[in-house]
Amino acid sequence: MLFKVTKRRKRFSFLKEIFEWLFAVVFAFIIALFIVSNIGSLTQVKEQSMEPTFLENDRVIINKIGYILGKPKRGDVVILSKVNTEKGLFVNMRNEFNDIKDNISYRFTGVIKKNNLIKRVIGIPGDELDIRDGAVYINGKLEEGYTFKGETFEESNLKFPLEVPENKVFVLGDNREYSLDSRSIGFIDYNQIKGKAFFRFFPFSRVGLIK
């Protein structure tokens, strides 16, 4: 009888230990997901629209907490979603989980899901923008310094000149001739911005802060 009780206690202790271990793993995963969805995370550039600032397959660190305390500034390089404008803690965690799932899928299938874009903020609320003669003008002044060779075409559903509305930004790729940006998808709502790209950690020959 005593042997059976001892055996039952050992089994209960073993199951309890397994449960505690699983709980710790799940809890750690939730905490990690919270951190990468609301503070910072890593991403890989999967497009050519930001050349020469970013080349395809560059790896960068995203600062997500900066825009909780402030707003995007002109010249910021941002990671944004072109399809989702929802906001909230659990929405962020869900989106980050989907990003992780897509990255794992990419490793095994080689199929890239381009739900996110990396672009540069050109216009902030209140700015007057105009695109003419292959150049961008902000509040009447020529905008230059970021663009790759070539012209900035005006082809857009938007009518220029225009004023950037409140709580929105106007974004362009540095490689203006080959970029899906605000000329095609319109103004970007603050809620669509996932964070600011601020440091490139790969390739090692191009490591450094992003300007």
CSV table of C-alpha atoms in Angstrom, one decimal:
chain,number,residue,atom,x,y,z
A,1,MET,CA,0.0,0.0,0.0
A,2,LEU,CA,2.8,2.4,1.0
A,3,PHE,CA,4.6,1.5,-2.3
A,4,LYS,CA,1.5,2.5,-4.3
A,5,VAL,CA,1.1,5.8,-2.5
A,6,THR,CA,4.8,6.6,-3.1
A,7,LYS,CA,4.6,5.7,-6.7
A,8,ARG,CA,1.4,7.8,-7.2
A,9,ARG,CA,3.2,10.8,-5.5
A,10,LYS,CA,6.2,10.4,-7.8
A,11,ARG,CA,3.9,10.4,-10.8
A,12,PHE,CA,2.1,13.5,-9.6
A,13,SER,CA,5.4,15.2,-8.9
A,14,PHE,CA,6.6,14.3,-12.4
A,15,LEU,CA,3.5,15.6,-14.1
A,16,LYS,CA,3.6,18.8,-12.0
A,17,GLU,CA,7.2,19.4,-13.1
A,18,ILE,CA,6.3,18.9,-16.7
A,19,PHE,CA,3.3,21.3,-16.4
A,20,GLU,CA,5.5,24.0,-14.7
A,21,TRP,CA,8.1,23.6,-17.4
A,22,LEU,CA,5.5,24.0,-20.2
A,23,PHE,CA,4.0,27.0,-18.4
A,24,ALA,CA,7.5,28.6,-18.2
A,25,VAL,CA,8.1,28.1,-21.9
A,26,VAL,CA,4.7,29.5,-22.9
A,27,PHE,CA,5.1,32.4,-20.5
A,28,ALA,CA,8.6,33.2,-21.9
A,29,PHE,CA,7.3,33.0,-25.5
A,30,ILE,CA,4.5,35.5,-24.6
A,31,ILE,CA,7.0,37.9,-23.0
A,32,ALA,CA,9.3,37.6,-26.0
A,33,LEU,CA,6.4,38.2,-28.4
A,34,PHE,CA,5.4,41.3,-26.3
A,35,ILE,CA,8.9,42.7,-26.5
A,36,VAL,CA,9.4,42.2,-30.2
A,37,SER,CA,5.9,43.5,-31.0
A,38,ASN,CA,6.0,46.6,-28.9
A,39,ILE,CA,9.7,47.5,-28.2
A,40,GLY,CA,11.9,46.3,-31.0
A,41,SER,CA,12.5,43.5,-33.5
A,42,LEU,CA,14.6,42.5,-36.5
A,43,THR,CA,13.6,42.5,-40.1
A,44,GLN,CA,15.1,41.6,-43.5
A,45,VAL,CA,14.8,43.9,-46.5
A,46,LYS,CA,13.1,42.0,-49.3
A,47,GLU,CA,12.8,44.7,-51.9
A,48,GLN,CA,14.9,47.0,-54.0
A,49,SER,CA,12.9,50.2,-53.7
A,50,MET,CA,15.2,51.7,-51.0
A,51,GLU,CA,18.5,51.4,-52.9
A,52,PRO,CA,21.1,52.6,-52.4
A,53,THR,CA,20.2,53.1,-48.7
A,54,PHE,CA,19.2,49.5,-48.4
A,55,LEU,CA,20.1,46.6,-50.6
A,56,GLU,CA,18.0,43.4,-50.8
A,57,ASN,CA,18.7,41.0,-47.9
A,58,ASP,CA,20.1,43.8,-45.6
A,59,ARG,CA,19.1,43.0,-42.0
A,60,VAL,CA,18.0,45.9,-39.8
A,61,ILE,CA,16.8,46.5,-36.2
A,62,ILE,CA,13.4,48.2,-35.8
A,63,ASN,CA,12.7,50.6,-32.9
A,64,LYS,CA,9.0,50.3,-32.1
A,65,ILE,CA,8.8,52.2,-28.9
A,66,GLY,CA,10.0,55.6,-30.4
A,67,TYR,CA,6.7,56.4,-32.0
A,68,ILE,CA,4.8,55.7,-28.8
A,69,LEU,CA,6.6,58.7,-27.3
A,70,GLY,CA,6.7,60.8,-30.5
A,71,LYS,CA,5.7,61.1,-34.1
A,72,PRO,CA,7.5,60.2,-37.3
A,73,LYS,CA,9.8,62.9,-38.6
A,74,ARG,CA,10.6,63.9,-42.1
A,75,GLY,CA,13.5,61.7,-43.3
A,76,ASP,CA,12.7,58.8,-41.0
A,77,VAL,CA,13.0,55.3,-42.6
A,78,VAL,CA,9.9,53.4,-41.4
A,79,ILE,CA,8.6,49.8,-41.6
A,80,LEU,CA,4.9,49.9,-42.4
A,81,SER,CA,2.0,47.7,-43.1
A,82,LYS,CA,0.1,48.4,-46.3
A,83,VAL,CA,-3.0,46.4,-45.4
A,84,ASN,CA,-3.7,46.7,-41.7
A,85,THR,CA,-4.7,49.8,-39.8
A,86,GLU,CA,-5.8,48.3,-36.6
A,87,LYS,CA,-4.1,49.1,-33.4
A,88,GLY,CA,-3.7,47.8,-29.9
A,89,LEU,CA,-1.5,45.5,-27.8
A,90,PHE,CA,-3.0,42.2,-28.9
A,91,VAL,CA,-3.2,43.4,-32.5
A,92,ASN,CA,0.6,44.1,-32.4
A,93,MET,CA,1.3,40.7,-30.9
A,94,ARG,CA,-0.9,39.0,-33.5
A,95,ASN,CA,0.8,40.8,-36.4
A,96,GLU,CA,4.2,40.0,-35.0
A,97,PHE,CA,3.3,36.3,-34.7
A,98,ASN,CA,2.2,36.4,-38.3
A,99,ASP,CA,5.5,37.9,-39.3
A,100,ILE,CA,7.4,35.2,-37.5
A,101,LYS,CA,5.2,32.5,-39.2
A,102,ASP,CA,5.8,34.1,-42.6
A,103,ASN,CA,9.6,34.2,-41.9
A,104,ILE,CA,9.6,30.5,-41.0
A,105,SER,CA,7.5,29.7,-44.1
A,106,TYR,CA,10.1,31.7,-46.2
A,107,ARG,CA,12.9,29.6,-44.8
A,108,PHE,CA,11.3,26.4,-45.9
A,109,THR,CA,9.5,27.4,-49.1
A,110,GLY,CA,11.4,30.4,-50.4
A,111,VAL,CA,8.1,32.3,-50.8
A,112,ILE,CA,8.2,35.9,-49.5
A,113,LYS,CA,5.0,37.5,-48.3
A,114,LYS,CA,5.4,41.2,-48.9
A,115,ASN,CA,2.9,42.5,-46.4
A,116,ASN,CA,5.3,45.1,-45.0
A,117,LEU,CA,7.1,47.9,-46.8
A,118,ILE,CA,10.2,49.9,-45.9
A,119,LYS,CA,10.0,53.5,-47.0
A,120,ARG,CA,11.2,57.0,-46.1
A,121,VAL,CA,8.9,59.7,-44.6
A,122,ILE,CA,8.9,62.6,-47.0
A,123,GLY,CA,5.9,64.6,-45.8
A,124,ILE,CA,4.4,65.0,-42.3
A,125,PRO,CA,1.0,66.5,-41.3
A,126,GLY,CA,0.7,70.1,-42.7
A,127,ASP,CA,3.4,69.8,-45.3
A,128,GLU,CA,2.5,70.8,-48.8
A,129,LEU,CA,4.0,68.4,-51.4
A,130,ASP,CA,4.3,68.8,-55.1
A,131,ILE,CA,5.9,66.5,-57.7
A,132,ARG,CA,6.8,68.2,-61.0
A,133,ASP,CA,9.5,67.9,-63.6
A,134,GLY,CA,10.8,64.7,-62.0
A,135,ALA,CA,11.4,66.3,-58.6
A,136,VAL,CA,9.7,66.5,-55.2
A,137,TYR,CA,9.0,69.9,-53.5
A,138,ILE,CA,8.2,70.2,-49.8
A,139,ASN,CA,6.7,73.5,-48.8
A,140,GLY,CA,8.0,75.0,-52.0
A,141,LYS,CA,11.6,73.8,-51.5
A,142,LEU,CA,13.3,71.1,-53.6
A,143,GLU,CA,13.7,67.8,-51.7
A,144,GLU,CA,16.9,66.0,-52.4
A,145,GLY,CA,19.6,64.0,-50.8
A,146,TYR,CA,18.0,60.6,-50.5
A,147,THR,CA,17.1,59.6,-54.0
A,148,PHE,CA,18.8,57.1,-56.2
A,149,LYS,CA,19.6,58.0,-59.8
A,150,GLY,CA,16.5,58.8,-61.9
A,151,GLU,CA,13.4,60.9,-61.7
A,152,THR,CA,10.4,60.9,-59.4
A,153,PHE,CA,7.4,60.2,-61.6
A,154,GLU,CA,4.1,61.9,-60.7
A,155,GLU,CA,2.0,58.9,-61.7
A,156,SER,CA,-0.4,58.7,-58.8
A,157,ASN,CA,-4.1,58.5,-57.8
A,158,LEU,CA,-3.4,61.7,-55.8
A,159,LYS,CA,-3.6,65.2,-57.3
A,160,PHE,CA,-0.6,67.4,-56.8
A,161,PRO,CA,0.1,69.8,-55.1
A,162,LEU,CA,-1.4,68.4,-51.9
A,163,GLU,CA,-1.3,68.8,-48.2
A,164,VAL,CA,-0.6,65.9,-45.8
A,165,PRO,CA,-3.6,65.3,-43.5
A,166,GLU,CA,-3.4,65.0,-39.7
A,167,ASN,CA,-2.1,61.7,-38.3
A,168,LYS,CA,-0.8,60.6,-41.7
A,169,VAL,CA,2.5,60.7,-43.6
A,170,PHE,CA,3.6,60.7,-47.2
A,171,VAL,CA,6.3,58.1,-48.0
A,172,LEU,CA,8.6,57.4,-50.9
A,173,GLY,CA,11.3,54.8,-51.7
A,174,ASP,CA,14.8,56.2,-52.2
A,175,ASN,CA,14.8,54.3,-55.5
A,176,ARG,CA,12.0,56.4,-56.9
A,177,GLU,CA,11.6,54.7,-60.3
A,178,TYR,CA,11.0,51.3,-58.7
A,179,SER,CA,9.0,51.9,-55.6
A,180,LEU,CA,5.5,51.1,-54.4
A,181,ASP,CA,4.8,54.0,-52.1
A,182,SER,CA,2.4,56.8,-51.4
A,183,ARG,CA,2.1,57.7,-55.0
A,184,SER,CA,0.3,54.3,-55.4
A,185,ILE,CA,-1.1,53.5,-52.0
A,186,GLY,CA,-1.9,57.0,-50.7
A,187,PHE,CA,-1.1,58.6,-47.4
A,188,ILE,CA,0.1,56.3,-44.6
A,189,ASP,CA,-1.8,56.4,-41.3
A,190,TYR,CA,0.2,56.5,-38.1
A,191,ASN,CA,-1.4,53.2,-37.2
A,192,GLN,CA,0.2,51.5,-40.2
A,193,ILE,CA,3.7,52.3,-39.1
A,194,LYS,CA,5.3,49.4,-37.2
A,195,GLY,CA,8.5,51.2,-36.3
A,196,LYS,CA,11.6,53.1,-37.3
A,197,ALA,CA,14.6,51.3,-38.9
A,198,PHE,CA,17.6,52.7,-37.0
A,199,PHE,CA,20.5,50.2,-37.2
A,200,ARG,CA,21.8,47.8,-39.9
A,201,PHE,CA,23.6,44.8,-38.5
A,202,PHE,CA,24.1,42.8,-41.7
A,203,PRO,CA,26.0,42.6,-44.0
A,204,PHE,CA,29.0,43.3,-41.7
A,205,SER,CA,30.6,45.6,-44.4
A,206,ARG,CA,27.6,47.9,-44.0
A,207,VAL,CA,26.9,47.8,-40.3
A,208,GLY,CA,25.9,51.1,-38.8
A,209,LEU,CA,23.2,53.6,-37.9
A,210,ILE,CA,20.6,54.4,-40.5
A,211,LYS,CA,20.4,58.0,-41.8
